[in-house]
Structure formats: structure tokens, C-alpha cells
Short mmCIF file of C-alpha atoms in Angstrom, two decimals:
data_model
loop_
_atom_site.label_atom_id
_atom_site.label_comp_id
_atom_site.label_asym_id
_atom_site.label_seq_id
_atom_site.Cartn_x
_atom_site.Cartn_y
_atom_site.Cartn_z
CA UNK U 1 -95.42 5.96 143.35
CA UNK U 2 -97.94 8.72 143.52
CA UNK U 3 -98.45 7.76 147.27
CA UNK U 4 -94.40 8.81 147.63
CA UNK U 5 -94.94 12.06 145.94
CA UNK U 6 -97.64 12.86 148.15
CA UNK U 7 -95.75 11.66 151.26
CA UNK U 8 -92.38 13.88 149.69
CA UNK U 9 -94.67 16.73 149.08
CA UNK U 10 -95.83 16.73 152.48
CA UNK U 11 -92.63 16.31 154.30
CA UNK U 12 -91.52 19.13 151.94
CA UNK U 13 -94.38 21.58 153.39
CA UNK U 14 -93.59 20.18 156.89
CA UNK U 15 -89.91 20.82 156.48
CA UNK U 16 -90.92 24.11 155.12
CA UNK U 17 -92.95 25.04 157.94
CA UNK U 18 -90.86 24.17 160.64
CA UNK U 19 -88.19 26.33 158.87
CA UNK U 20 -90.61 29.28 158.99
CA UNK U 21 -91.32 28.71 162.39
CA UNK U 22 -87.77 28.39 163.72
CA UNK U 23 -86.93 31.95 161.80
CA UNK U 24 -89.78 33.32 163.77
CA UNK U 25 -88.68 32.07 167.17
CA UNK U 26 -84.82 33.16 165.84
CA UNK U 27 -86.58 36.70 165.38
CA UNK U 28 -88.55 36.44 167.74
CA UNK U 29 -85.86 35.64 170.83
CA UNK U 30 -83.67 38.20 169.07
CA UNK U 31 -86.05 41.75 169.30
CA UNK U 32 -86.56 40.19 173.08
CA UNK U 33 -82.50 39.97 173.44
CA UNK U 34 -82.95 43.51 171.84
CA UNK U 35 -85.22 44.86 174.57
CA UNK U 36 -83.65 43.07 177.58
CA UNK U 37 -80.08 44.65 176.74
CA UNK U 38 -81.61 47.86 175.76
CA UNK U 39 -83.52 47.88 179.58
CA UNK U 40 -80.60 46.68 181.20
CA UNK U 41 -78.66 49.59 179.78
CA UNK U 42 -81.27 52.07 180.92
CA UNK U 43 -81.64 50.49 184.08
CA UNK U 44 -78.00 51.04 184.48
CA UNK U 45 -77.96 54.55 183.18
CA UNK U 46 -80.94 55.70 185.46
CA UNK U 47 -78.50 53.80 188.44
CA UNK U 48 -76.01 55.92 187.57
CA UNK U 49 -77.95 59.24 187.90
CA UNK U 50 -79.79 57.99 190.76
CA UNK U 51 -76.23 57.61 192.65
CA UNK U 52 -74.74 61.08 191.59
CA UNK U 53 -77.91 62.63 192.69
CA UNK U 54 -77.20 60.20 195.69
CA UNK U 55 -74.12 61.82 196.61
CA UNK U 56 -74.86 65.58 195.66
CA UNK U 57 -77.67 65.06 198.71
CA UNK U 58 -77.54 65.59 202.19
CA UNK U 59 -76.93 62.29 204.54
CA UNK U 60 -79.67 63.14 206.52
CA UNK U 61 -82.45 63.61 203.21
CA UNK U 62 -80.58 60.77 201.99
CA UNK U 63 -81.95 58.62 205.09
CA UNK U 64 -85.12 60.26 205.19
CA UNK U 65 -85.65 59.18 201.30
CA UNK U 66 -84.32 55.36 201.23
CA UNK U 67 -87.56 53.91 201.19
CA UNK U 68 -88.93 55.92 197.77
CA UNK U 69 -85.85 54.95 195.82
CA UNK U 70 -87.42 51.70 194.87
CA UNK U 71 -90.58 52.73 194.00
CA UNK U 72 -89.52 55.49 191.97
CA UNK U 73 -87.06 52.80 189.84
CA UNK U 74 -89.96 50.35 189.52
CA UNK U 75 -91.88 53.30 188.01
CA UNK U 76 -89.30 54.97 185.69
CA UNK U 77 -88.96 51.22 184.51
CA UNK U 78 -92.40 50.62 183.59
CA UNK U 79 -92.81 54.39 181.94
CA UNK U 80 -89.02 54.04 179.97
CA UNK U 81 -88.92 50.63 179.20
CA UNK U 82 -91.02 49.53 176.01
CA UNK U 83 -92.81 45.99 176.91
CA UNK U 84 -94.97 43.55 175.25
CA UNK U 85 -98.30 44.33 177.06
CA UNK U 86 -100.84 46.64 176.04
CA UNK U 87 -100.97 48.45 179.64
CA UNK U 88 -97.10 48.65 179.73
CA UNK U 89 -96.71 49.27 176.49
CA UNK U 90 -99.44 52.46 176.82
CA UNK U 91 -97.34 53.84 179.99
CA UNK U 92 -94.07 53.63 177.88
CA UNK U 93 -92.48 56.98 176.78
CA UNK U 94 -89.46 55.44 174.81
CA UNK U 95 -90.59 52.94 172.48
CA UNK U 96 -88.54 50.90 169.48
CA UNK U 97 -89.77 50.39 166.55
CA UNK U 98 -88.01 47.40 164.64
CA UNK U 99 -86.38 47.07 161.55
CA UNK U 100 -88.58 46.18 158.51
CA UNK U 101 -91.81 47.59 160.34
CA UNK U 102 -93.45 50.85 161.01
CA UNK U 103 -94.80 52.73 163.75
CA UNK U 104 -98.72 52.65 163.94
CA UNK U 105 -100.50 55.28 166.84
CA UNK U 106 -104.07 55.50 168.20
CA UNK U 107 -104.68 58.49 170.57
CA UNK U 108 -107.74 58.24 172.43
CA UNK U 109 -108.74 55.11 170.00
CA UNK U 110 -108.26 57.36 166.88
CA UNK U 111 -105.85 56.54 164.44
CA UNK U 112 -103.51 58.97 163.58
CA UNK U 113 -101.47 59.67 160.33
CA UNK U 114 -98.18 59.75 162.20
CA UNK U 115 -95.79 56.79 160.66
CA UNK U 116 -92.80 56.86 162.23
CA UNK U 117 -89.29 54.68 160.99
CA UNK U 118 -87.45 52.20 162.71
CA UNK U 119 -85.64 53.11 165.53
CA UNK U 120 -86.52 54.54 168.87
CA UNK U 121 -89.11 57.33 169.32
CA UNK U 122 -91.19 58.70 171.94
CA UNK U 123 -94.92 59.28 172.41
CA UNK U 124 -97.61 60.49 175.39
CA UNK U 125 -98.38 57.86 178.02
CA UNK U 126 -101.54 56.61 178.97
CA UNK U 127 -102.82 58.74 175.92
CA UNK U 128 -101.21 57.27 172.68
CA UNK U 129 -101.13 53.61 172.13
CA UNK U 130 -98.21 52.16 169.80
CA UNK U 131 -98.43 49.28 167.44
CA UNK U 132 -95.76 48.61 165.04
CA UNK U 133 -97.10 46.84 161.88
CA UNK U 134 -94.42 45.03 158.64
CA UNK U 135 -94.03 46.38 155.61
CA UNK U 136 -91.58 44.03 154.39
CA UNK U 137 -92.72 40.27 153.16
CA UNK U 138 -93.87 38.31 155.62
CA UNK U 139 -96.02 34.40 154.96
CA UNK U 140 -99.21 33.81 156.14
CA UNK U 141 -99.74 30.01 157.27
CA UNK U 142 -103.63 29.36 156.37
CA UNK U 143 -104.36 25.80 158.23
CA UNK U 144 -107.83 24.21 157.55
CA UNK U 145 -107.99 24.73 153.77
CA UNK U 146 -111.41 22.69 151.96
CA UNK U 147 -109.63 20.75 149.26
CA UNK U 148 -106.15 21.07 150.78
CA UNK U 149 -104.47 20.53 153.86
CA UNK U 150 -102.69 23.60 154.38
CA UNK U 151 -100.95 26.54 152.44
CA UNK U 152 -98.64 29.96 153.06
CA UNK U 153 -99.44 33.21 151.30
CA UNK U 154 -96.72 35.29 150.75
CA UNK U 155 -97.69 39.35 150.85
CA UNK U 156 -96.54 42.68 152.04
CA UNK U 157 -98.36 45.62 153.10
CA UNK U 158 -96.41 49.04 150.83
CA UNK U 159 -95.44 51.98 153.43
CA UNK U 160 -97.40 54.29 151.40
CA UNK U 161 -100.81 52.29 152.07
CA UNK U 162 -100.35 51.59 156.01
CA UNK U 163 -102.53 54.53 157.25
CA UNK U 164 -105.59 53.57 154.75
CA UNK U 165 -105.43 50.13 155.10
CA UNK U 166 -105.46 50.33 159.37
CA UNK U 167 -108.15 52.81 159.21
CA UNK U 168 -110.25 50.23 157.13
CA UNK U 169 -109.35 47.04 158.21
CA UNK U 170 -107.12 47.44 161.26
CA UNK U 171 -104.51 45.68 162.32
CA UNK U 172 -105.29 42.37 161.54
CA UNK U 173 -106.17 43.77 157.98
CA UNK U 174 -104.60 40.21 156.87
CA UNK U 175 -107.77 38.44 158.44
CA UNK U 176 -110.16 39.92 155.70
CA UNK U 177 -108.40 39.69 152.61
CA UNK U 178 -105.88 36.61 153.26
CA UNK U 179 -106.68 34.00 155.94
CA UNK U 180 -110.70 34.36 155.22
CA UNK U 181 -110.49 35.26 151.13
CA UNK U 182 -108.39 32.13 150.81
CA UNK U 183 -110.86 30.00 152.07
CA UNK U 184 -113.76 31.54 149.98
CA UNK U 185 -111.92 31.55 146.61
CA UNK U 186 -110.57 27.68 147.64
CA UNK U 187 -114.08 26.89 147.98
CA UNK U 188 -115.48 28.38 144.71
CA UNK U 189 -112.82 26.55 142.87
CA UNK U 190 -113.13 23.13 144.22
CA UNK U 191 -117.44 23.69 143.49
CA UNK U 192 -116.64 23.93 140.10
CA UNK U 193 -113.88 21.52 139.25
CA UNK U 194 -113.75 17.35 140.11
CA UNK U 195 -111.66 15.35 142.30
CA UNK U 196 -109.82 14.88 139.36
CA UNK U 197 -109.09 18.34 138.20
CA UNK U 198 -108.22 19.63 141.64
CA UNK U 199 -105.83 16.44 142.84
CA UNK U 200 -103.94 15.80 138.69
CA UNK U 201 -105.13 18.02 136.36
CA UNK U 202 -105.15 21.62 137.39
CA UNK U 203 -103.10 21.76 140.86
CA UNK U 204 -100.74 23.09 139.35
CA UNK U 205 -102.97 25.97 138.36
CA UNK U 206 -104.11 26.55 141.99
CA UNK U 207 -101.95 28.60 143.30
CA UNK U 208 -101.94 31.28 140.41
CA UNK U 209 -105.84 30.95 140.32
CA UNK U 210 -105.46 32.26 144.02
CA UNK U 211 -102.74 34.18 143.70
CA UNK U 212 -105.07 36.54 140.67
CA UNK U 213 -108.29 36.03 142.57
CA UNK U 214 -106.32 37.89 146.00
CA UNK U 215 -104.58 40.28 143.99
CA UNK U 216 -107.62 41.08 142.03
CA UNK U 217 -109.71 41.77 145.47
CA UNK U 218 -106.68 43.96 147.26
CA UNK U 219 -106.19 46.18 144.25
CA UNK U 220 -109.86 46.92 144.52
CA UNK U 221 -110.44 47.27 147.57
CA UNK U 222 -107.08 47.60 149.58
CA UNK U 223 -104.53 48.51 147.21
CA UNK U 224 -102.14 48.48 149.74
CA UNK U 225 -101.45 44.95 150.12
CA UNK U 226 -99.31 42.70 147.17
CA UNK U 227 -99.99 39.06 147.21
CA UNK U 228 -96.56 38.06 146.01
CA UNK U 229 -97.28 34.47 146.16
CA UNK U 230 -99.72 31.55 146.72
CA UNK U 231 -98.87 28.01 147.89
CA UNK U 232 -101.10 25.01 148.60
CA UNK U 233 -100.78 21.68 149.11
CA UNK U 234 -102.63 18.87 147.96
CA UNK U 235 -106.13 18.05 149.24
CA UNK U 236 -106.14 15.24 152.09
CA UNK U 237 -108.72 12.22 150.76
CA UNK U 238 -109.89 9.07 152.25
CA UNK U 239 -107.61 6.28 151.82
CA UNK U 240 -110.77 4.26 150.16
CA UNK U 241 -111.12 7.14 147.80
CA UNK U 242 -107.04 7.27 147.14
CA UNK U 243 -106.96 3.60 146.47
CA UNK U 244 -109.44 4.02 143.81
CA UNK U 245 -108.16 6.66 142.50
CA UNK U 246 -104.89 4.99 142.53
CA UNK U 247 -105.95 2.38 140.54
CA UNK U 248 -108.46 4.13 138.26
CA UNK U 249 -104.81 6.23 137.33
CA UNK U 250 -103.23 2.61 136.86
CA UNK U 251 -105.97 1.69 134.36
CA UNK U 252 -105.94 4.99 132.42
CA UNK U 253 -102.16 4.85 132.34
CA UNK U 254 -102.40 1.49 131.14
CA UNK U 255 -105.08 2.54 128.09
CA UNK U 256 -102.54 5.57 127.84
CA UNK U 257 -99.47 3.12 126.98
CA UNK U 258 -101.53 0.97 124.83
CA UNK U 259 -102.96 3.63 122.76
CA UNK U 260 -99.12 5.15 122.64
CA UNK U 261 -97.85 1.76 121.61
CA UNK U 262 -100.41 1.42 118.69
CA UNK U 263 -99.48 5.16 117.49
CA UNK U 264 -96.19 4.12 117.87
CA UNK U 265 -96.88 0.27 115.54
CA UNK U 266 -98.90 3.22 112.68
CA UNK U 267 -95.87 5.14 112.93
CA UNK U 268 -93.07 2.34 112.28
CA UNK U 269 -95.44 0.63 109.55
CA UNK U 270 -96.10 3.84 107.81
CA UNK U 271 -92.46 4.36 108.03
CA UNK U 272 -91.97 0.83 106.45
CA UNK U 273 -94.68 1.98 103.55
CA UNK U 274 -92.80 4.64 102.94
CA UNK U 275 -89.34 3.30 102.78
CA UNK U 276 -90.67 0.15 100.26
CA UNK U 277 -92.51 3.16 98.33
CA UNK U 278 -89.42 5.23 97.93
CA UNK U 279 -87.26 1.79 96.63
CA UNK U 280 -89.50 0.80 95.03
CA UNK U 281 -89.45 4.35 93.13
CA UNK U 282 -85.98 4.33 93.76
CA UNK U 283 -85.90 1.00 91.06
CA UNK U 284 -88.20 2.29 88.79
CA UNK U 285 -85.95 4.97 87.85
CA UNK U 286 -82.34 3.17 87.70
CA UNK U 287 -84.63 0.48 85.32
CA UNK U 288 -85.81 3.98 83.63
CA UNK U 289 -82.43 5.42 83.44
CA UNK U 290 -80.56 2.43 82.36
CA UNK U 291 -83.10 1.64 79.78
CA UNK U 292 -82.76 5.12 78.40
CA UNK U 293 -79.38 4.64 78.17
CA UNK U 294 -79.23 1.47 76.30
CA UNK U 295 -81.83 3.20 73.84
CA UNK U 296 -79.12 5.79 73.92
CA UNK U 297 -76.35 3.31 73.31
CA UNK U 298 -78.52 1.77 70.43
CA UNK U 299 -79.13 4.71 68.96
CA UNK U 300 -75.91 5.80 68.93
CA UNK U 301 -75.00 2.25 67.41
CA UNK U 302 -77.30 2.34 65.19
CA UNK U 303 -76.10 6.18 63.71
CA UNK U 304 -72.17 4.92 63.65
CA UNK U 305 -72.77 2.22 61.37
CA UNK U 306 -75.25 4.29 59.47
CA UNK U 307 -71.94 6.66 59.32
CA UNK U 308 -70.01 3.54 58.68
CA UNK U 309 -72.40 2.07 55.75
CA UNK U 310 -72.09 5.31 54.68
CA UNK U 311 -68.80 5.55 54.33
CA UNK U 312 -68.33 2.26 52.40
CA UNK U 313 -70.80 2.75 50.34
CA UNK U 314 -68.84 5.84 48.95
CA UNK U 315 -65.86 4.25 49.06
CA UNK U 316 -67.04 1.16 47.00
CA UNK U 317 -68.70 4.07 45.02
CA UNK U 318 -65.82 5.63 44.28
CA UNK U 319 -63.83 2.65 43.97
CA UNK U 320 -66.26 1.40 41.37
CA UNK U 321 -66.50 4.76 39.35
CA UNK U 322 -62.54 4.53 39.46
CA UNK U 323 -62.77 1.05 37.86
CA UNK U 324 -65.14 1.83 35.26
CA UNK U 325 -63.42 5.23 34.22
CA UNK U 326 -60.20 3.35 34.23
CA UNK U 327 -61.35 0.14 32.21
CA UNK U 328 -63.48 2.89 30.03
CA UNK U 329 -60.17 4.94 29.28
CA UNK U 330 -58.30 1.60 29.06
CA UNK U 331 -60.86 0.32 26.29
CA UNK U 332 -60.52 3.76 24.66
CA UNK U 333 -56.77 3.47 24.90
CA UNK U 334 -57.16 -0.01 23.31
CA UNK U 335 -59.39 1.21 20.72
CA UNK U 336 -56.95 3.86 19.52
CA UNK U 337 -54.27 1.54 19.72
CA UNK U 338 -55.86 -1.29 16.81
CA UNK U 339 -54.12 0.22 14.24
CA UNK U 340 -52.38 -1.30 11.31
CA UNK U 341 -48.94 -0.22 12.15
CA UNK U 342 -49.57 -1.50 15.86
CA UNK U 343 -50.43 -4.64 14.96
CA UNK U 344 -47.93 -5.30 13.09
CA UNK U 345 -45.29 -4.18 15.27
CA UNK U 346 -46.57 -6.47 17.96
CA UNK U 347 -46.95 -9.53 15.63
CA UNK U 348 -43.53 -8.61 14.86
CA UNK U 349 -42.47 -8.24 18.33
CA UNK U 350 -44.59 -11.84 18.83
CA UNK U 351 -42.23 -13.52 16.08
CA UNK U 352 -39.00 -11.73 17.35
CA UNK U 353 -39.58 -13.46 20.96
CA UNK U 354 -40.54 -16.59 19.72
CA UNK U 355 -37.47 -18.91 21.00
CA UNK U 356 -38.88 -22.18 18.69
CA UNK U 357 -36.94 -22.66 15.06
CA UNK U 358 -38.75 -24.58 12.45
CA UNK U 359 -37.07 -26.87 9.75
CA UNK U 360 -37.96 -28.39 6.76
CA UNK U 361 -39.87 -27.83 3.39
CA UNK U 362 -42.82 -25.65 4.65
CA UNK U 363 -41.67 -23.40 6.87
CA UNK U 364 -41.63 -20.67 4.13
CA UNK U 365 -45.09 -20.81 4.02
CA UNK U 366 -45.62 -19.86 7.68
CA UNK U 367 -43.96 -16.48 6.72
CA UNK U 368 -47.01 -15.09 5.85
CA UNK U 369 -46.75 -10.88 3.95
CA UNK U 370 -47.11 -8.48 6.52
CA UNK U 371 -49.83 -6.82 4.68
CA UNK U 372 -52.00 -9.83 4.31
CA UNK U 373 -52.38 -9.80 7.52
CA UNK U 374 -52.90 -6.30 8.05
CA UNK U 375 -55.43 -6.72 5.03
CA UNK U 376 -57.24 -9.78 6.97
CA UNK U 377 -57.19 -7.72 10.72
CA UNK U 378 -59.24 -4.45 8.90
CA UNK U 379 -61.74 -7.08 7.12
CA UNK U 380 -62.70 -8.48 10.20
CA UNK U 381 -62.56 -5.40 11.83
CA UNK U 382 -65.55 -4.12 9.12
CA UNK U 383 -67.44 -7.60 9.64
CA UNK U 384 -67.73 -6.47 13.59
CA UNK U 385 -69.16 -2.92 12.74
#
């Protein structure tokens, strides 16, 4: 899997590249489409003039002058028309500078401060030599990197700067503090860090590292020059080396998964512990609670047939003290009522309902005197007190 990464990494770069250098060919073929329609137009225009000043001269000077006309066009050319080569380019008088760059001039093999825009402009021949030098962002591919295969550094050189940074470092200012400083801080970083670090653990700290580490320098020393960004690929190692490195991964992956899987076992047991603790507490309490509230029911029980006992006990109370009162008062009552004249109205009233008639000799002597009897009731009444 890691061998894929590698392989899509590197196609990535490669695809990468290839774009960069098909948009500088593009470019490239365009400023020369530029230049050849821009000659071709001149070359027309100085036709033109050369033919009115053709027919404004004599026949016989015109005969007399047929063999200069080409040498005179062959050397208007090389003096108008802006070219590629140094030795062209120095007998030029019109000269183009293209969009995105500036105009750089030495005279005599001093530089001068004269920065001219894009556009056309002209200078001396022979005396002033033109260079025009970006300012907007432009990649520089570094090949050869120690610990890495290749990477692009993406920088531009501010407008403000141009003069100060040519006078220092010239034109290929981008020599000193890119294509060489790359390799130098690549170096210290891979001296200090393992095959380990540089291919897993930190690449993806590299390019910031050098991205800082340029920046740092070029703010010093040529302020001039932004590193916007840094990009390198991965180191290029022995295929005996990646296998073992491969593998050594495979292993540590392996320990990484086991120790993950034991965290993982703590983790679901602790959870277990936990949810036995908390039902176990959760039973404690409904035993608690419903304990509590038969003690509660108990109690309350208990305190209604307190009430209850309570209760009865007055009534019986009361019922009782009722009783006695009323068998006291009826015992009084009776008391009062043992009187002579009561007791013999109700042995009179005994006789009168007496239904049985007696015959014969002796039944006058059951006819006993009313006060005999009421004589023998208050004698026995005295024997009891």
C-alpha cells in the first residue's frame, strides 16, 4: 500500500511537472508568435516606406541604388527587430518588454536604475544591453535533492527590490538563494533527523521547514525575493532498504493494533464494571426505598390502630361510665322507690293480676293485713342496715 502512495505521489509530481513544462513551451511559443508578427509588421512597414521613397526617386538613382536596398533592409532588421541573442539583442533599438516582467539595463556593464514597464521601449545600441527579468510568481524546479528526488519552489522577485537584488546577485539571483540554499538547508535537515523521521514522521513538515529557513535567509539578506511556497517529494531509497522498512512498518502497525485492541478490551470491561456497579447501586436503593416504605407503611399501621385502640378504648370508656351512672341512678331510683306505700301498691297490683282463684276453707288466711306486711318489709329492711 505504501509502495502505491509512493508510486501515486510520484506520478502526481510527474504529472505536475510536465504541466509546468507544457505552460512554459505554451508561453514560450507565444512571446516568439509575439515577435515574429510584430517583425513581420515592421518588415512590412519599412517595405512600405522603402517603396514611396522608391517612387519619389529618380529612375536613373533608382538603378544606380538596387544593389544597397538589401543590405540596408538586412540592417534596419537586425537594429529594429528585438531578438533572442545577446549581439542582436545589443544592436536592437526597439525592444519589448513582456507582460509580468520588467526591463533590466547595463550600459557599458553597469547596471543602471532605469526599470522600465511592459511594453515596447527603446534604448542605445551597441551601448545598453537589455534583460527583462519576472516579477510575477514563477516555480523553480530543483532536480538532485539529498533525501528527495526532486522539488519546485514557488517565489517572486517584488518590483520595488529588482535594482538591489541585480546589483547583488545578478540575474540569476535565484541560483544563490533558491536552487543552491535548497540543497544546503535539505542537507542540514536530513543530518539531524532518521530515515524514519524524514520518509513518515516529519515529511510533512519539510516543506514549511524550507519554506522558513528560505524566507528567513531572503529577508536578511535579499529582501526582495518571497518564497511563497516549498514542495518536495519523497526521498528515493534502495529497494533492500524499502522492503525493510516496509515490513518493519508492518510489524509496528501490527504492535500498534494489538496495543489498540487491548485499550479497546480495558475500555469495554471497565465499561462492564461500571454498568454492574451502577445496578448493582441501582438495587441497593429500590431494596432501600422499598424497605423505607414498608417501615413507612408499618408505621403508619401501627399509629391507625393506636388511633383505633384509642378510640375504643374511649368508647368502651364511655360506654362503661354510661352503664355504671345509669345502674348507679337506677339503684338510687330503686332505693327511693322501697317505700311502704310502694310496696304495697305493687303487691296490690301483684294480687290484682293474679288470674288463679282459690277455693275452700283456708283461703281467708292467705289474705294476709296490708300492714303486716308493710310491718314485716321495714323489719327486714333494719336487719340489712
Amino acid at each position: 500500500m505504501k509502495d502505491a502512495l509512493l508510486q501515486a505521489d510520484a506520478n502526481r509530481d510527474v504529472t505536475v511537472e510536465r504541466q509546468r513544462v507544457a505552460e512554459k513551451e505554451a508561453e514560450t511559443r507565444k512571446k516568439i508568435a509575439i515577435s515574429e508578427a510584430e517583425k513581420n509588421v515592421l518588415v512590412s512597414k519599412i517595405q512600405m516606406e522603402q517603396k514611396l521613397m522608391e517612387k519619389d526617386t529618380l529612375i536613373s538613382n533608382k538603378d544606380r541604388w538596387d544593389w544597397l536596398y538589401p543590405i540596408v533592409e538586412k540592417i534596419l532588421i537586425r537594429i529594429l527587430v528585438p531578438s533572442s541573442s545577446s549581439l542582436k539583442s545589443s544592436l536592437s533599438i526597439l525592444h519589448q518588454v513582456p507582460e509580468g516582467h520588467v526591463g533590466v539595463y547595463w550600459r557599458g556593464g553597469a547596471l543602471l536604475k532605469t526599470i522600465t514597464d511592459p511594453g515596447f521601449h527603446l534604448k542605445m545600441p551597441l551601448i545598453t544591453h537589455f534583460e527583462p527579468t519576472q516579477v510575477t510568481l514563477q516555480t523553480d524546479l530543483v532536480r538532485d535533492i539529498p533525501c528527495g528526488t526532486k522539488g519546485g519552489v514557488v517565489n517572486r522577485l517584488h518590483k520595488d527590490y529588482v535594482y538591489e537584488t541585480l546589483r547583488d546577485y545578478g540575474v540569476q539571483y535565484d541560483n544563490t538563494w533558491i536552487y543552491d540554499k535548497i540543497h544546503h538547508e535539505i542537507n542540514q535537515f536530513c543530518s539531524v533527523h532518521s530515515l524514519q523521521q524524514v520518509y513518515i514522521d516529519m515529511f510533512d513538515q519539510i516543506d514549511e521547514k524550507m519554506k522558513d529557513a528560505l524566507q528567513a535567509d531572503c529577508t536578511r539578506y535579499a529582501p526582495g525575493i518571497q518564497i511563497i511556497s516549498v514542495r518536495v517529494t519523497k526521498p528515493s531509497i534502495p529497494d533492500s532498504i524499502r522492503r525493510n522498512f516496509v515490513q518493519m512498518e508492518e510489524e509496528r502497525t501490527k504492535v500498534l493494533i494489538a496495543v489498540e485492541r487491548q485499550r479497546v478490551a480495558e475500555k469495554e470491561a471497565e465499561t462492564h464494571k461500571k454498568i454492574a456497579i451502577s445496578e448493582a447501586e441501582k438495587n441497593a436503593l429500590v431494596s432501600k426505598i422499598q424497605m423505607e416504605q414498608k417501615l413507612m407503611e408499618k408505621d403508619s399501621a401501627r399509629k391507625q390502630e393506636e388511633i383505633a385502640n384509642e378510640m375504643y378504648r374511649a368508647r368502651e370508656k364511655s360506654l362503661a361510665d354510661g352503664n355504671f351512672y345509669h345502674a348507679m341512678k337506677e339503684a338510687e331510683a330503686n332505693k327511693l322507690k322501697l317505700t311502704p306505700q310502694y310496696l304495697e301498691l305493687k303487691f296490690i297490683e301483684a294480687i290484682a293480676n293474679n288470674s288463679k282463684i282459690f277455693f275452700g276453707n283456708k283461703v281467708p288466711n292467705m289474705i294476709l293485713d296490708q300492714r303486716l306486711l308493710g310491718n314485716f318489709f321495714q323489719g327486714g329492711q333494719k336487719m340489712e342496715l
